[in-house]
Coordinates of C-alpha atoms and ligand atoms in Angstrom, one line a residue:
M831 CA 0.1 0.1 0.1
R832 CA 1.7 3.2 -1.2
F833 CA -0.2 5.7 0.9
T834 CA 1.9 6.6 3.7
R835 CA 5.3 7.2 3.7
R836 CA 5.8 7.3 7.1
A837 CA 9.7 5.5 8.2
A838 CA 8.8 1.9 8.9
I839 CA 12.1 1.1 11.0
A840 CA 11.8 -2.3 12.3
V841 CA 13.7 -2.7 15.8
V842 CA 12.3 -5.7 16.3
G843 CA 14.7 -6.3 19.4
V844 CA 13.8 -3.3 20.7
A845 CA 10.0 -3.5 20.2
A846 CA 10.3 -7.0 21.2
L847 CA 11.7 -5.9 25.1
L848 CA 8.8 -3.1 25.1
T849 CA 6.2 -5.2 24.3
A850 CA 7.0 -8.1 27.0
S851 CA 7.0 -5.3 29.4
A852 CA 4.1 -3.5 28.5
C853 CA 1.8 -6.7 28.1
G854 CA 1.9 -7.7 31.5
S855 CA 4.5 -10.2 33.9
S856 CA 4.6 -13.6 33.2
D857 CA 3.0 -14.3 36.2
D858 CA 0.1 -12.7 36.4
G859 CA -1.2 -15.2 33.2
G860 CA -1.5 -12.4 31.2
D861 CA -4.9 -11.3 32.2
G862 CA -3.3 -8.3 34.5
G863 CA -3.9 -10.5 37.6
S864 CA -8.0 -10.2 37.3
G865 CA -8.3 -14.0 36.2
S866 CA -10.6 -13.4 33.4
K867 CA -11.0 -15.5 30.6
K868 CA -13.7 -13.5 29.2
V869 CA -12.8 -12.1 25.8
E870 CA -15.2 -8.8 25.1
V871 CA -14.4 -8.2 21.3
F872 CA -16.1 -4.7 20.4
T873 CA -16.9 -4.3 17.2
W874 CA -19.9 -2.6 15.0
W875 CA -21.1 -5.9 13.1
A876 CA -24.3 -6.8 14.4
D877 CA -26.2 -8.0 11.6
G878 CA -26.4 -9.6 8.3
G879 CA -23.6 -9.9 6.4
E880 CA -20.7 -8.1 9.2
K881 CA -22.6 -10.5 11.5
A882 CA -22.1 -13.5 9.5
G883 CA -18.4 -12.7 9.2
L884 CA -18.1 -12.4 13.3
D885 CA -19.5 -15.7 13.8
G886 CA -17.2 -17.5 11.5
L887 CA -14.5 -15.9 13.1
V888 CA -15.7 -16.5 16.6
A889 CA -16.1 -20.2 15.9
Q890 CA -12.5 -20.2 15.0
F891 CA -11.6 -18.3 18.2
G892 CA -13.7 -21.1 19.6
K893 CA -11.4 -24.0 17.9
D894 CA -7.8 -22.3 18.9
C895 CA -8.6 -20.7 21.9
A896 CA -10.1 -23.4 24.4
G897 CA -11.0 -22.0 28.0
Q898 CA -11.7 -18.6 26.5
E899 CA -15.5 -17.0 26.7
F900 CA -15.8 -14.7 23.6
V901 CA -18.5 -11.7 24.5
N902 CA -19.5 -10.1 21.6
G903 CA -19.8 -6.0 22.5
A904 CA -20.8 -5.1 19.3
V905 CA -22.8 -1.8 19.3
A906 CA -25.1 -1.5 15.7
G907 CA -24.5 0.7 13.0
G908 CA -22.7 1.5 9.3
A909 CA -19.2 2.4 9.7
G910 CA -19.0 2.5 13.4
A911 CA -21.2 5.5 13.4
N912 CA -22.3 4.7 16.8
A913 CA -19.8 2.2 17.9
K914 CA -16.9 4.7 18.2
Q915 CA -18.4 7.4 20.3
V916 CA -19.3 4.3 22.7
L917 CA -15.7 2.9 22.3
A918 CA -14.5 6.6 23.0
S919 CA -15.7 7.0 26.2
R920 CA -15.1 3.7 27.5
L921 CA -11.1 4.2 26.7
Q922 CA -11.7 7.7 27.9
Q923 CA -13.0 6.2 31.1
K924 CA -10.5 3.7 31.3
D925 CA -13.0 1.0 30.7
P926 CA -11.6 -1.0 27.4
P927 CA -13.0 -4.0 25.7
D928 CA -10.4 -6.4 25.7
T929 CA -10.4 -6.4 21.9
F930 CA -12.0 -3.5 19.4
Q931 CA -11.8 -3.4 15.8
A932 CA -10.0 0.0 14.6
H933 CA -9.2 0.7 10.9
A934 CA -5.5 0.3 9.4
G935 CA -4.3 3.5 8.8
A936 CA -4.5 7.4 10.1
E937 CA -7.5 6.2 12.1
L938 CA -5.5 3.5 14.5
G939 CA -2.9 5.9 14.7
D940 CA -5.3 7.9 16.8
Y941 CA -5.7 5.3 19.4
I942 CA -1.5 4.8 19.0
N943 CA -0.8 8.1 19.3
A944 CA -2.9 8.6 22.0
G945 CA -1.2 5.3 24.5
Q946 CA -4.5 3.4 23.9
V947 CA -3.1 0.1 21.9
E948 CA -0.3 -1.8 22.9
D949 CA 2.5 -2.8 21.0
L950 CA 2.3 -6.4 18.9
S951 CA 5.5 -6.4 17.2
A952 CA 6.7 -9.5 19.2
D953 CA 3.8 -11.5 18.5
Y954 CA 4.0 -10.8 15.2
D955 CA 7.2 -12.5 14.8
T956 CA 6.3 -15.2 16.9
W957 CA 3.0 -15.8 15.1
G958 CA 5.0 -15.2 11.5
L959 CA 2.6 -12.4 10.3
K960 CA 5.9 -10.5 9.2
T961 CA 5.8 -12.9 6.2
A962 CA 2.0 -13.6 6.1
F963 CA 0.8 -10.0 5.1
P964 CA 2.0 -7.9 2.0
Q965 CA 5.0 -5.7 2.7
G966 CA 3.3 -2.9 1.6
L967 CA 0.6 -3.9 4.5
I968 CA 3.8 -4.1 6.9
Q969 CA 4.8 -0.9 6.2
N970 CA 1.2 1.0 6.5
L971 CA 0.5 -0.8 10.0
T972 CA 4.4 0.0 11.5
V973 CA 4.5 3.4 13.4
D974 CA 8.0 4.1 14.7
G975 CA 8.9 0.3 14.2
K976 CA 6.0 -1.3 15.8
I977 CA 2.8 -2.8 14.7
Y978 CA -0.6 -2.3 17.0
S979 CA -3.1 -4.2 15.0
V980 CA -3.6 -7.3 13.4
P981 CA -5.5 -7.0 10.3
A982 CA -8.8 -9.0 9.4
N983 CA -9.0 -8.6 6.0
I984 CA -9.1 -6.1 2.9
H985 CA -12.2 -4.1 1.8
R986 CA -12.8 -2.4 -1.2
A987 CA -14.6 1.1 -0.8
N988 CA -15.6 1.9 -4.6
V989 CA -18.0 -0.2 -5.9
V990 CA -21.4 0.7 -7.4
W991 CA -23.8 -2.6 -6.5
T992 CA -26.9 -3.0 -8.9
N993 CA -29.9 -4.5 -9.0
K994 CA -29.9 -6.4 -12.5
K995 CA -33.5 -6.6 -13.3
V996 CA -34.2 -3.3 -12.8
V997 CA -31.3 -2.2 -14.7
A998 CA -31.9 -4.6 -17.8
D999 CA -35.5 -3.1 -17.8
A1000 CA -34.0 -0.1 -18.5
G1001 CA -32.5 -1.6 -21.4
I1002 CA -29.1 -1.5 -20.3
T1003 CA -26.7 -3.9 -21.4
S1004 CA -23.1 -2.6 -20.5
D1005 CA -21.5 -1.4 -17.4
P1006 CA -20.7 2.5 -17.6
T1007 CA -17.4 3.4 -17.6
D1008 CA -17.2 7.3 -17.2
L1009 CA -19.5 10.1 -15.4
A1010 CA -21.4 10.5 -18.8
S1011 CA -22.5 6.9 -19.6
F1012 CA -23.6 6.2 -15.6
I1013 CA -25.6 9.8 -15.8
A1014 CA -26.8 8.6 -18.9
D1015 CA -27.8 5.0 -17.7
L1016 CA -29.3 6.8 -14.2
D1017 CA -31.8 9.0 -16.4
K1018 CA -32.4 5.6 -18.4
V1019 CA -33.7 4.0 -15.2
K1020 CA -35.5 7.4 -13.7
A1021 CA -37.5 7.5 -17.5
K1022 CA -38.8 4.1 -16.5
G1023 CA -40.8 5.6 -13.3
I1024 CA -37.7 5.0 -10.5
A1025 CA -37.7 8.6 -9.2
A1026 CA -34.1 8.2 -7.4
P1027 CA -32.3 5.6 -9.5
L1028 CA -28.7 6.0 -7.2
A1029 CA -29.7 4.5 -3.4
I1030 CA -27.5 6.4 -0.8
G1031 CA -27.8 6.8 2.9
K1032 CA -26.4 9.8 5.1
D1033 CA -23.5 11.1 5.7
W1034 CA -20.3 9.1 5.8
T1035 CA -22.0 7.0 3.0
Q1036 CA -22.6 10.3 0.8
L1037 CA -18.3 11.0 1.5
M1038 CA -17.9 7.4 -0.1
L1039 CA -19.9 8.5 -2.8
F1040 CA -18.2 12.1 -3.3
E1041 CA -14.5 10.0 -2.5
S1042 CA -15.4 8.1 -5.9
V1043 CA -16.4 10.9 -8.0
L1044 CA -12.9 12.8 -6.8
I1045 CA -11.0 9.3 -7.5
T1046 CA -12.7 10.0 -11.0
D1047 CA -12.0 13.7 -11.6
L1048 CA -8.5 13.9 -9.9
G1049 CA -6.7 10.1 -10.8
A1050 CA -5.7 8.1 -8.4
D1051 CA -2.0 10.2 -7.2
K1052 CA -4.0 13.3 -7.3
F1053 CA -6.6 12.2 -4.7
T1054 CA -4.4 10.4 -2.7
G1055 CA -2.5 13.8 -2.1
L1056 CA -5.6 15.1 -0.9
W1057 CA -5.0 12.8 2.5
N1058 CA -0.8 13.6 2.6
G1059 CA -0.9 17.5 1.7
K1060 CA 0.4 17.3 -1.8
T1061 CA -3.3 18.0 -3.6
D1062 CA -4.4 21.3 -3.1
W1063 CA -8.6 21.0 -1.8
N1064 CA -9.0 24.8 -4.0
S1065 CA -8.5 23.4 -6.7
A1066 CA -10.5 23.4 -9.5
E1067 CA -10.7 19.5 -10.1
V1068 CA -11.7 19.3 -6.5
T1069 CA -14.9 22.2 -7.5
K1070 CA -15.3 20.0 -10.5
G1071 CA -15.7 17.3 -8.3
I1072 CA -18.1 18.5 -6.0
N1073 CA -20.4 19.7 -9.2
D1074 CA -20.5 16.2 -10.1
F1075 CA -21.2 14.9 -6.8
K1076 CA -24.1 17.2 -6.9
T1077 CA -25.3 16.3 -10.0
L1078 CA -25.5 12.5 -8.9
L1079 CA -27.3 13.8 -5.9
T1080 CA -30.5 14.8 -8.3
Y1081 CA -30.7 10.9 -8.5
T1082 CA -30.7 9.9 -5.0
N1083 CA -33.4 9.2 -2.6
K1084 CA -34.7 12.7 -0.6
D1085 CA -34.6 10.9 3.0
R1086 CA -31.2 9.6 2.3
D1087 CA -30.0 11.9 5.6
A1088 CA -32.1 9.7 7.7
L1089 CA -30.7 6.1 6.1
D1090 CA -28.1 4.0 7.3
W1091 CA -26.1 1.9 4.5
T1092 CA -28.3 -1.3 4.7
D1093 CA -32.0 1.1 4.5
A1094 CA -30.3 2.1 1.1
E1095 CA -29.4 -1.3 0.1
K1096 CA -33.0 -2.4 0.5
L1097 CA -34.1 0.4 -2.0
V1098 CA -31.7 -1.7 -4.4
M1099 CA -32.9 -4.9 -3.3
D1100 CA -36.7 -3.4 -3.7
G1101 CA -36.1 -2.6 -6.9
K1102 CA -37.1 1.1 -5.7
A1103 CA -33.5 1.8 -7.2
A1104 CA -30.8 0.8 -9.5
Y1105 CA -27.6 1.6 -8.0
Q1106 CA -25.6 1.9 -4.7
L1107 CA -22.4 3.0 -4.1
M1108 CA -21.1 0.8 -1.0
G1109 CA -18.3 -1.0 0.4
D1110 CA -18.0 -4.8 -0.7
W1111 CA -19.2 -5.8 2.6
E1112 CA -22.7 -5.3 0.4
A1113 CA -21.6 -8.5 -1.5
A1114 CA -21.4 -10.4 2.2
D1115 CA -24.5 -8.9 3.3
L1116 CA -26.9 -9.2 0.2
D1117 CA -25.6 -12.9 0.1
A1118 CA -26.5 -13.1 3.9
K1119 CA -30.2 -11.6 2.8
K1120 CA -30.2 -14.3 0.0
F1121 CA -30.5 -11.5 -2.3
A1122 CA -29.3 -13.3 -5.2
D1123 CA -30.4 -10.9 -8.5
Y1124 CA -27.1 -8.6 -8.0
A1125 CA -24.2 -7.1 -10.1
W1126 CA -21.3 -5.1 -9.5
F1127 CA -18.9 -2.7 -11.2
T1128 CA -16.1 -0.3 -10.5
F1129 CA -17.4 3.2 -9.8
P1130 CA -17.7 5.2 -13.3
G1131 CA -14.0 6.6 -13.9
N1132 CA -12.2 4.9 -11.2
G1133 CA -10.4 2.6 -13.6
T1134 CA -8.6 0.1 -12.0
T1135 CA -8.2 1.8 -8.7
F1136 CA -9.1 -0.3 -5.5
Q1137 CA -9.8 2.4 -2.7
W1138 CA -9.0 -0.1 0.2
L1139 CA -9.3 -0.2 3.7
A1140 CA -8.8 -2.4 6.2
D1141 CA -10.5 -3.6 9.5
S1142 CA -8.0 -4.6 12.3
F1143 CA -7.7 -5.2 15.8
V1144 CA -5.9 -4.4 18.5
L1145 CA -4.6 -5.2 22.1
P1146 CA -6.2 -2.0 24.3
T1147 CA -3.7 -0.3 27.4
G1148 CA -5.1 -2.0 30.5
A1149 CA -7.4 -4.9 28.5
K1150 CA -8.7 -7.5 31.4
N1151 CA -7.6 -10.9 29.9
A1152 CA -4.4 -9.6 27.6
E1153 CA -3.6 -13.4 27.6
G1154 CA -7.5 -14.7 26.0
T1155 CA -7.2 -11.3 23.8
K1156 CA -3.7 -12.6 22.3
C1157 CA -5.3 -15.7 21.4
W1158 CA -8.2 -13.8 19.3
L1159 CA -5.8 -12.0 17.7
K1160 CA -3.7 -14.6 16.8
T1161 CA -6.7 -16.2 15.2
V1162 CA -7.8 -12.9 13.6
G1163 CA -3.9 -13.4 11.7
S1164 CA -4.7 -16.7 11.3
A1165 CA -4.9 -18.7 8.0
D1166 CA -7.9 -20.7 9.2
G1167 CA -9.1 -17.3 10.6
Q1168 CA -9.0 -15.1 7.9
K1169 CA -10.8 -17.6 5.3
A1170 CA -13.6 -18.1 8.3
F1171 CA -14.1 -14.5 8.3
N1172 CA -13.5 -13.5 5.0
T1173 CA -15.7 -16.1 3.1
K1174 CA -18.9 -14.5 4.9
K1175 CA -17.7 -10.7 5.1
G1176 CA -17.3 -9.7 0.9
S1177 CA -14.0 -8.4 1.8
I1178 CA -10.7 -10.4 0.7
P1179 CA -7.7 -12.0 3.7
A1180 CA -5.2 -9.7 3.9
R1181 CA -2.6 -12.6 3.8
T1182 CA -1.0 -13.5 0.9
D1183 CA -1.7 -17.4 1.2
A1184 CA -5.5 -17.5 0.7
V1185 CA -7.1 -19.8 -2.1
P1186 CA -9.0 -18.0 -4.5
A1187 CA -11.4 -21.4 -4.9
D1188 CA -12.2 -21.3 -1.3
Y1189 CA -14.4 -17.7 -2.0
P1190 CA -17.6 -16.4 -3.5
K1191 CA -17.3 -15.3 -6.7
Y1192 CA -17.2 -11.6 -5.9
Q1193 CA -14.1 -12.3 -3.5
Q1194 CA -12.2 -13.9 -6.5
A1195 CA -12.7 -10.7 -8.7
A1196 CA -11.7 -8.6 -6.0
M1197 CA -8.7 -11.0 -5.1
A1198 CA -7.4 -10.7 -8.7
D1199 CA -8.0 -7.1 -8.9
W1200 CA -6.4 -6.1 -5.6
K1201 CA -3.3 -8.0 -7.2
S1202 CA -2.9 -5.4 -10.1
A1203 CA -4.8 -2.4 -9.1
T1204 CA -3.5 1.0 -8.2
Q1205 CA -4.2 1.7 -4.2
V1206 CA -5.6 4.3 -2.8
P1207 CA -7.1 4.9 0.9
S1208 CA -10.7 5.8 2.3
C1209 CA -11.3 8.9 4.3
A1210 CA -15.1 7.3 5.1
H1211 CA -13.5 4.2 6.4
G1212 CA -10.1 6.0 8.1
S1213 CA -7.8 4.5 5.7
A1214 CA -6.7 7.7 4.6
C1215 CA -7.8 10.6 7.7
T1216 CA -7.9 10.5 11.2
Q1217 CA -11.3 10.5 13.4
G1218 CA -11.3 14.1 13.4
W1219 CA -11.0 14.9 9.6
Q1220 CA -13.3 12.1 8.9
G1221 CA -16.0 13.5 11.5
A1222 CA -15.4 17.1 10.2
A1223 CA -15.8 15.6 6.4
N1224 CA -18.9 13.7 7.5
S1225 CA -20.5 17.0 8.8
A1226 CA -19.4 19.2 5.6
L1227 CA -21.4 16.3 3.4
G1228 CA -23.9 16.4 5.9
A1229 CA -24.4 20.2 5.4
F1230 CA -24.1 20.1 1.5
S1231 CA -26.5 17.4 1.3
S1232 CA -29.1 20.1 2.1
N1233 CA -27.8 23.4 1.4
Q1234 CA -26.1 22.5 -1.8
D1235 CA -23.7 24.8 -1.2
V1236 CA -20.7 24.3 -3.7
A1237 CA -18.4 27.0 -2.3
G1238 CA -19.6 26.0 1.0
L1239 CA -18.7 22.3 1.0
Q1240 CA -15.2 23.0 -0.7
K1241 CA -14.3 25.7 2.0
A1242 CA -15.0 23.4 4.9
L1243 CA -13.3 20.2 3.0
A1244 CA -9.9 22.6 2.8
A1245 CA -10.3 24.1 6.4
A1246 CA -10.0 20.9 7.8
A1247 CA -7.5 19.4 5.7
S1248 CA -4.9 22.3 6.8
Q1249 CA -6.5 21.5 10.7
F1250 CA -5.6 17.9 9.9
V1251 CA -3.0 17.0 7.5
K1252 CA -0.4 15.8 8.7
K1253 CA 2.1 18.2 9.0
Ligands
GAL101 C1 -16.6 -0.2 7.8 C2 -16.2 -1.6 7.8 C3 -16.5 -2.7 7.5 C4 -17.8 -2.9 7.4 C5 -18.4 -1.2 7.3 C6 -20.0 -0.7 7.3 O1 -16.0 0.9 8.2 O2 -14.6 -1.5 7.8 O3 -15.9 -4.2 7.8 O4 -18.6 -2.8 8.6 O5 -18.0 0.0 8.0 O6 -20.1 -0.7 8.5

């Protein structure tokens, strides 16, 4: 993964020493003396394909970690909209779960900088993870020579999901490859009486659509530059992106600000919309809901760009059952754990040793794309931006949804960038 150029000086020996002292001495059984055998796993995977993925992982944990008990700490709400708030207050009160879900990249950096997660470098060595994951991912996860989380997967964000029947009924026979042809297709669906052919939900789902439009209008390199300070948010290309996004919003459902991603997905399943831009957890969710009449394409104009994000798990500072958490983390990083999880979650394994034939059709295609694609990170899902930046972007998009003020959105996004970009 190319977006971070953080110095990745792996001082493994030193890191190992630090880990040993940070994670409790050997005579407390690794549970900090609490005696707990419960492992509270905090996620936002409460339903559908997300829950199915978690269940797969839990089943593997049951086999690998006899004597430890999984406790489900899930807080429902797409993209962690609710979970992240609950987690923040628990961390502040020094009441962490035994492990929590955090996006690899800038979002994880928030927890690292706050001293809320432990260094896992020595465990990476013990579990052979440094060679199991691609070097780009290892580099991305490494901060000052240390690694603080175990990635469960790689998700792709820039995918459009379709209701095949609705699309066919509109006489559309091929996938659009640029914005003009996408808009022409949206018009064709609209002409069939579908008022809002492009289903969408609230703020973060709008940020996802907007990011996809920016990838089209700026190209992969300049898009990545928006998050590392190399691309100016005040440029004419960004203005064009906002205008294109505004045009696309005219094809979306008016109640968008009240909907989560699964509500928008239902519009597609019910034939009330033809398309939805969403990450590939949607493949798993449609499968879990037994809706088979779907297809997908990369967002028009994104070419071979793969907008990635990765769910990873951490050992929080002060976790009650560090030993049990480490067993969970080992399972998350293992070949069996990644298979149990990703075959049900729509994502592809972060490990390089997975066998494509073990996976459903969508993931097989994603695995092939991942190998050859140009990778860009996602702000809506924390690989590109910190949580502060993400919050500012979500609220700017939320405001734009009602006021449609192009200059206002650009100004807000430029201000967020200058406040949050890593200097
Ligand atoms: C993302 C997360 C995915 C999926 C999605 C929708 O942030 O990485 O695993 O859960 O939110 O809730």
